[in-house]
Short mmCIF file of C-alpha atoms in Angstrom, two decimals:
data_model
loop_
_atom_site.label_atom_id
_atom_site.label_comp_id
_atom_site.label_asym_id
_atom_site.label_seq_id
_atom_site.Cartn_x
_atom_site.Cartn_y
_atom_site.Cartn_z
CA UNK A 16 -1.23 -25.34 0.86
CA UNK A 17 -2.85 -23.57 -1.76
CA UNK A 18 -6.30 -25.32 -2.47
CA UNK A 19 -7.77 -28.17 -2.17
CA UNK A 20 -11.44 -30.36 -3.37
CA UNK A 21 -12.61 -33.44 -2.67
CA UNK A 22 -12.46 -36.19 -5.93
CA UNK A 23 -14.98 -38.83 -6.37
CA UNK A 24 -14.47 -42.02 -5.39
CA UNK A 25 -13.24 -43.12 -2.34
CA UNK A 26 -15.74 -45.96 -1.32
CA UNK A 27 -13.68 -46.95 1.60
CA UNK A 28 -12.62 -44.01 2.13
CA UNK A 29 -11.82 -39.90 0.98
CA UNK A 30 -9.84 -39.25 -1.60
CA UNK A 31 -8.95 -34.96 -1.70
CA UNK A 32 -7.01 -33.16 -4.52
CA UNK A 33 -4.14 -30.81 -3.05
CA UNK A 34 -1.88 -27.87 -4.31
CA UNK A 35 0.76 -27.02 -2.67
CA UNK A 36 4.13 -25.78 -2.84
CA UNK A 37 7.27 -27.26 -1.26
CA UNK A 38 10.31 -25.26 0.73
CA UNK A 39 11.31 -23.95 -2.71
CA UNK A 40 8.31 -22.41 -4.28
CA UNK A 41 7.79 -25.60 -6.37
CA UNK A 42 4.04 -26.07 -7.22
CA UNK A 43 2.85 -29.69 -6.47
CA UNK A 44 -0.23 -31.37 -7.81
CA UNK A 45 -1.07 -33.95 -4.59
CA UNK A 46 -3.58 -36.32 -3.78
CA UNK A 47 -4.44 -37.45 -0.03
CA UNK A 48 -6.21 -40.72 0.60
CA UNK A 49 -7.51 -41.33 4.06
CA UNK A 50 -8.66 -45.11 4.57
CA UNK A 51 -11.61 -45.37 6.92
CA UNK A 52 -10.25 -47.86 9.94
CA UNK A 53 -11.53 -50.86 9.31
CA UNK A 54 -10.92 -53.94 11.70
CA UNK A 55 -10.76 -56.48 8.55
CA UNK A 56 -8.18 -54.14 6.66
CA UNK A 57 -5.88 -52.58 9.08
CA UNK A 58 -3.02 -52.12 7.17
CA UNK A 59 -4.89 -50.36 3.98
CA UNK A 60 -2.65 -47.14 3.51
CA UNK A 61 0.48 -49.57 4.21
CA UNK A 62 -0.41 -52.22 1.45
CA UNK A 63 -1.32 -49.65 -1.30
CA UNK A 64 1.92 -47.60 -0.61
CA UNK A 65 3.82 -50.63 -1.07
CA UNK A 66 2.48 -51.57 -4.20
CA UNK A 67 2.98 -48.25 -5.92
CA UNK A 68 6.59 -48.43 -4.47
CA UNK A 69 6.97 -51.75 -6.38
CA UNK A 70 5.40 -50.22 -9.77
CA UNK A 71 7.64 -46.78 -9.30
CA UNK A 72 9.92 -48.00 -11.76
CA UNK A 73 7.92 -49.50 -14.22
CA UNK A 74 6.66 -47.75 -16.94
CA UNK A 75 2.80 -48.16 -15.55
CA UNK A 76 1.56 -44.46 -15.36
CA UNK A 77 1.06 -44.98 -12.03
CA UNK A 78 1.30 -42.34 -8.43
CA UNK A 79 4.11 -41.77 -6.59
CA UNK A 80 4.22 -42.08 -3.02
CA UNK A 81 5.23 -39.02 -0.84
CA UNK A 82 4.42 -39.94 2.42
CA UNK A 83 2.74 -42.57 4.41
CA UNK A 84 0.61 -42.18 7.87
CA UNK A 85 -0.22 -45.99 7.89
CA UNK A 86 -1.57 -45.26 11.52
CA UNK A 87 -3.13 -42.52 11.34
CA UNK A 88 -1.28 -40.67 14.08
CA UNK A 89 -1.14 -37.31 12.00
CA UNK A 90 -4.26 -37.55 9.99
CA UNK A 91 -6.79 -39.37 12.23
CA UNK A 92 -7.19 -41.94 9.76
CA UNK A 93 -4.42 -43.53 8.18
CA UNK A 94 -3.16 -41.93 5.11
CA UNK A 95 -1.58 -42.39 2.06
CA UNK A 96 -0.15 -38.34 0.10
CA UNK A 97 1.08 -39.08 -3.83
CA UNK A 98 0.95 -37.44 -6.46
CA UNK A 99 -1.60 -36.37 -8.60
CA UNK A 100 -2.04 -37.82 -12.04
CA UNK A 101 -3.42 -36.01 -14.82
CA UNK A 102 -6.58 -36.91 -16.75
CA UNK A 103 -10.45 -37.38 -15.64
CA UNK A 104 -12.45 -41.02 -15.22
CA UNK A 105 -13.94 -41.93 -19.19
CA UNK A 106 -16.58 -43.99 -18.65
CA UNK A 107 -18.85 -44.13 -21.94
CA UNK A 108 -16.73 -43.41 -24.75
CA UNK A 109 -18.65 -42.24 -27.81
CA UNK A 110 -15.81 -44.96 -29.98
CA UNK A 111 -16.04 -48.11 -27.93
CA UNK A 112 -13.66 -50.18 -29.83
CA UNK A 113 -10.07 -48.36 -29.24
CA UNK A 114 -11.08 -47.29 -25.75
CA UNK A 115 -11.47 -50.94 -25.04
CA UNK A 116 -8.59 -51.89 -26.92
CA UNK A 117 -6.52 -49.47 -24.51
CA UNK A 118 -8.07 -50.69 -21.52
CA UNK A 119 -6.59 -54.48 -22.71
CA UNK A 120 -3.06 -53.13 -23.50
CA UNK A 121 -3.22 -51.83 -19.36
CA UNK A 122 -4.39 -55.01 -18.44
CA UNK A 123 -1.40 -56.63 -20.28
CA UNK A 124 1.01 -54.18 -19.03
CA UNK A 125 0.13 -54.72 -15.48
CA UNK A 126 0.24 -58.54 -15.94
CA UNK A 127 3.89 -58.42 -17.41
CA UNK A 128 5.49 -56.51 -14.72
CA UNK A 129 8.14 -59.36 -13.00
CA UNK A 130 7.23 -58.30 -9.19
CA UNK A 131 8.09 -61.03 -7.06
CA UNK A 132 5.25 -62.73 -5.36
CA UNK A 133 7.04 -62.65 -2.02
CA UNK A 134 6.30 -59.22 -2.26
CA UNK A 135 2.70 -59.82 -2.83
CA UNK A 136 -0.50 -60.87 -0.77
CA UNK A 137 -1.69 -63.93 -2.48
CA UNK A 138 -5.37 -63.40 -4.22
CA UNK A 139 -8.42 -64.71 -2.36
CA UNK A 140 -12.52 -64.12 -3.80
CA UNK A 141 -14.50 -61.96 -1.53
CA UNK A 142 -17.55 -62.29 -0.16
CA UNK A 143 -17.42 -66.02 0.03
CA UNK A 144 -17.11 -65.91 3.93
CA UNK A 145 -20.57 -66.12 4.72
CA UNK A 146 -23.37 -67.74 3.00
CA UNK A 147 -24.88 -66.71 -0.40
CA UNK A 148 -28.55 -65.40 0.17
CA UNK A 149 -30.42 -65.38 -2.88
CA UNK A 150 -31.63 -61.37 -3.23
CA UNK A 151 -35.17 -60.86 -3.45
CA UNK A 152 -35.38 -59.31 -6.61
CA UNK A 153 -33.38 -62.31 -8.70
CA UNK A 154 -35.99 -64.13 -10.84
CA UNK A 155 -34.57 -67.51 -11.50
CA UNK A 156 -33.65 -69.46 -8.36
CA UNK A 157 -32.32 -72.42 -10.72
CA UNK A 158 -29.27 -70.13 -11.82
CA UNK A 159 -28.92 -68.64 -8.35
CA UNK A 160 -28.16 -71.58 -7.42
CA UNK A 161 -25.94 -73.02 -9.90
CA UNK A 162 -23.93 -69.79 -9.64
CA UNK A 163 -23.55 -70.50 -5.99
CA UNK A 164 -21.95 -74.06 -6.47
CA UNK A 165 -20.01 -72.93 -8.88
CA UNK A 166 -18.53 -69.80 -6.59
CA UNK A 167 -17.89 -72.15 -3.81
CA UNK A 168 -16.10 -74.87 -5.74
CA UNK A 169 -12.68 -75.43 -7.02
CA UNK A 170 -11.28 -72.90 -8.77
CA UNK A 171 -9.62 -73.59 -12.58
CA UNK A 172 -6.24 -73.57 -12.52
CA UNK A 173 -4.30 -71.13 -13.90
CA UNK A 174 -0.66 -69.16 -13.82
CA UNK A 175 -0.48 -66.89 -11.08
CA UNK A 176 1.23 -63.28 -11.63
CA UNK A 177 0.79 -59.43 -10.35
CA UNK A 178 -2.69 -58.33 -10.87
CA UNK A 179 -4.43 -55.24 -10.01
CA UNK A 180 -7.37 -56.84 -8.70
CA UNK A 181 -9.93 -53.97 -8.61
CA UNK A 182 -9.34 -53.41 -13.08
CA UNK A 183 -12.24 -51.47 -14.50
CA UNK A 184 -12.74 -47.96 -16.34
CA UNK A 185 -13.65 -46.35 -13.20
CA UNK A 186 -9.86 -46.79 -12.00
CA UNK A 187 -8.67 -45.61 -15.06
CA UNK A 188 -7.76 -42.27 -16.05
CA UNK A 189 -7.87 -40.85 -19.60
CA UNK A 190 -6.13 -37.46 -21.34
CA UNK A 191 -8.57 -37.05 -24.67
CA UNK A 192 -8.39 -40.47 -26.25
CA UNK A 193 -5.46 -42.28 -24.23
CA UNK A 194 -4.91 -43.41 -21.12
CA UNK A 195 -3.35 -41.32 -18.01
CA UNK A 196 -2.97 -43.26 -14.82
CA UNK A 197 -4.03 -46.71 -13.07
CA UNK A 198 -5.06 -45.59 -9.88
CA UNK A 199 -6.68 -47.48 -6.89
CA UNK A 200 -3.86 -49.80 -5.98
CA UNK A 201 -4.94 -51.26 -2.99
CA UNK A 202 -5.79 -54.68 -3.72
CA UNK A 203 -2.55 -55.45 -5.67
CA UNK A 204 -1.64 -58.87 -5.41
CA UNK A 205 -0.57 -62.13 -6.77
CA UNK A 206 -3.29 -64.24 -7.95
CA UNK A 207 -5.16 -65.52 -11.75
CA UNK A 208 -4.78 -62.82 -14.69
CA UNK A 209 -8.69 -63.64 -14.82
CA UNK A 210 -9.64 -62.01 -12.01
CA UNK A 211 -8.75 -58.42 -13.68
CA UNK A 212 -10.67 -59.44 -16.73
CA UNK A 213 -13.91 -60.80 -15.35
CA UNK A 214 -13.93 -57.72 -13.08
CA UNK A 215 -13.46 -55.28 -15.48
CA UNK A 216 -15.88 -57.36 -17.86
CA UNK A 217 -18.76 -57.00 -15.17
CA UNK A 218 -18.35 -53.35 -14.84
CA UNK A 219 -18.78 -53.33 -18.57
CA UNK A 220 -21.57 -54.90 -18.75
CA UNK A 221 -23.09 -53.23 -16.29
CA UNK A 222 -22.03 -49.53 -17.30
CA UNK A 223 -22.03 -50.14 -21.34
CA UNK A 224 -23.67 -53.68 -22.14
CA UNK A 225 -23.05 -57.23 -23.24
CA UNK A 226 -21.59 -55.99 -26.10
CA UNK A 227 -18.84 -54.01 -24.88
CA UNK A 228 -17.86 -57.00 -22.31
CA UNK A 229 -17.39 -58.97 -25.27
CA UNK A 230 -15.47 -56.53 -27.13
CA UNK A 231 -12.70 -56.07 -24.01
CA UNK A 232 -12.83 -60.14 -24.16
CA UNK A 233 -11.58 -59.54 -27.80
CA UNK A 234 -9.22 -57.38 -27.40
CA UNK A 235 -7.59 -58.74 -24.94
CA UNK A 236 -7.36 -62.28 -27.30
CA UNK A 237 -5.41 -59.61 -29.34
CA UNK A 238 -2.61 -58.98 -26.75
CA UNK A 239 -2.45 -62.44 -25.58
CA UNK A 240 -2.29 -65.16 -28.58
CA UNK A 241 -2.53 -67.60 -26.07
CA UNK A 242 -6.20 -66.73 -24.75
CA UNK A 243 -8.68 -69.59 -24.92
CA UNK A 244 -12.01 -67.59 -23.34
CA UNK A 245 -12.56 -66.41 -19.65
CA UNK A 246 -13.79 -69.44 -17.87
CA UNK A 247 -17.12 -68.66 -16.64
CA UNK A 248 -16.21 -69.64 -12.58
CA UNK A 249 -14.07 -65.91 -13.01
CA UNK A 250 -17.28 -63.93 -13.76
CA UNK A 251 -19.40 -65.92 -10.88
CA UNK A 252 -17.13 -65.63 -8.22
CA UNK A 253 -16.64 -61.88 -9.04
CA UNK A 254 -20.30 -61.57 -9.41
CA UNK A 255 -21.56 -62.80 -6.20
CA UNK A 256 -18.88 -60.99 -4.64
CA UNK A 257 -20.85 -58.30 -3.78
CA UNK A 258 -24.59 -57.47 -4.70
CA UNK A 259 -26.78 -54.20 -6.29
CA UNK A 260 -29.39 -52.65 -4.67
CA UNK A 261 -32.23 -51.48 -6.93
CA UNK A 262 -32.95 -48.73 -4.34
CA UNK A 263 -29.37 -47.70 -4.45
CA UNK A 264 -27.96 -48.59 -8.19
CA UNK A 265 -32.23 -48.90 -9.98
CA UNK A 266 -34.08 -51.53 -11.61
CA UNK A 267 -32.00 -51.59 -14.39
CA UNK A 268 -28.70 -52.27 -12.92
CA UNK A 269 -30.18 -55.59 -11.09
CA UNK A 270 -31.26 -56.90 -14.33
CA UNK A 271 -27.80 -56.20 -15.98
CA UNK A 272 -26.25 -58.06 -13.30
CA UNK A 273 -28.96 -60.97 -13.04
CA UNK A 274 -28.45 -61.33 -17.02
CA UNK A 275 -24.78 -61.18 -16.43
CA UNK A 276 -24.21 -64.08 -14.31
CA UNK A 277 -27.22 -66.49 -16.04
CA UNK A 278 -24.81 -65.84 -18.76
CA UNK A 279 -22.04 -67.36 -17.32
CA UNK A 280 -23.79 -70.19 -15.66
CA UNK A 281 -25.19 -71.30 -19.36
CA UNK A 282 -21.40 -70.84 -20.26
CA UNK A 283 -21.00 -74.08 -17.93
#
């Protein structure tokens, strides 16, 4: 090996950058992904390999899988080694409009790709396993609550196909104005093409405002003719998925997120 750093990212686990060079000299631009064990997701390093196996013959600029330690038995922690795509994370683009329009055209790419769904885990929301606690900090308990039903009601129906299912600029990388790489395949599955918009739409809104939420919404209507609106049960159920802490994430990004989802509800 010749060097390696640690990337960002890597929430449940460490993601590391390597060069190396193989039994012919050949340089190699790596990156190793060690899963922290986790008794709800024991087969992380597994499932993601598998996926980018699927999508190594698409034309997704996605990684390539080198080696697997789904057990960890050489690494400690099991492992996934691919290689390393070029490009950096481009987060707040100083020309909103054809960064968003790029992030769409992914989104459509990903949904057209024919994998079978036998292949696939089927899509299920998180955090719906144990009851929804108000947080302290939300100010209206009225659209709490509404938010709740909704999130723990029927779900509309819709045509399942491959999705991504953790979409959003931070899994995304970028070489100067275009995209480089999809990255962060772990949760690939089968499930509602909605579930990658209203999760990259809450990142949005959260990192650059209403505004630019609206504008992916748009461009996505221009890939697909067929697009009616996002349903507003997609962007609840994602929501309340998981939760900010204004000690962790500040003031400002519980107020995003409280205006994001009494948005929705008075979508209803």
């Amino acid at each position: 090996m010749l060097r390696w750093a640690a990337l960002t990212g890597g929430i449940t686990g460490s993601v590391t950058a390597l060069d190396a060079r193989n039994a012919k000299g050949k340089h190699l631009r790596l990156v190793l992904k060690l899963y922290r064990p986790d008794p709800d997701e024991p087969d992380s390093a597994r499932r993601e390999a598998h996926v980018l196996m699927l999508l190594a013959d698409s034309d997704l600029p996605v990684p390539r899988v080198i080696a697997v330690d789904p057990e960890g038995a050489e690494c400690g922690w099991p492992a996934l080694l691919m290689t390393r795509m070029p490009g950096r994370r481009r987060t707040r683009p100083r020309d909103l409009a054809p960064w968003l329009q790029e992030l769409a055209q992914l989104a459509a790419g990903i949904h057209s790709k024919p994998i079978p769904s036998i292949e696939l885990p089927r899509y299920e929301p998180w955090g719906l396993e144990d009851p929804l606690t108000m947080p302290r900090w939300w100010s209206d308990p009225g659209v709490w609550h509404a938010a709740v039903d909704v999130a723990t009601g029927p779900a509309p129906e819709e045509p399942h196909m491959f999705i991504h299912r953790d979409f959003h600029p931070g899994n995304v990388l970028w070489s100067g104005a275009r995209p480089s790489a999809i990255v962060d395949w772990l949760h690939g599955c089968w499930g509602p093409p909605s579930v990658d918009l209203a999760h990259c739409k809450i990142n949005l809104w959260l990192d650059n405002g209403p505004a630019a939420a609206q504008g992916f919404l748009d461009a996505w209507r221009s890939q697909r003719s067929d697009f009616r609106g996002l349903h507003p049960y997609w962007d609840i159920v994602d929501a309340v998925s998981w939760m900010p802490d204004p000690e962790r994430d500040g003031l400002k990004s519980t107020k995003r997120y409280e205006s994001f989802v009494t948005s929705a509800v008075r979508r209803l």
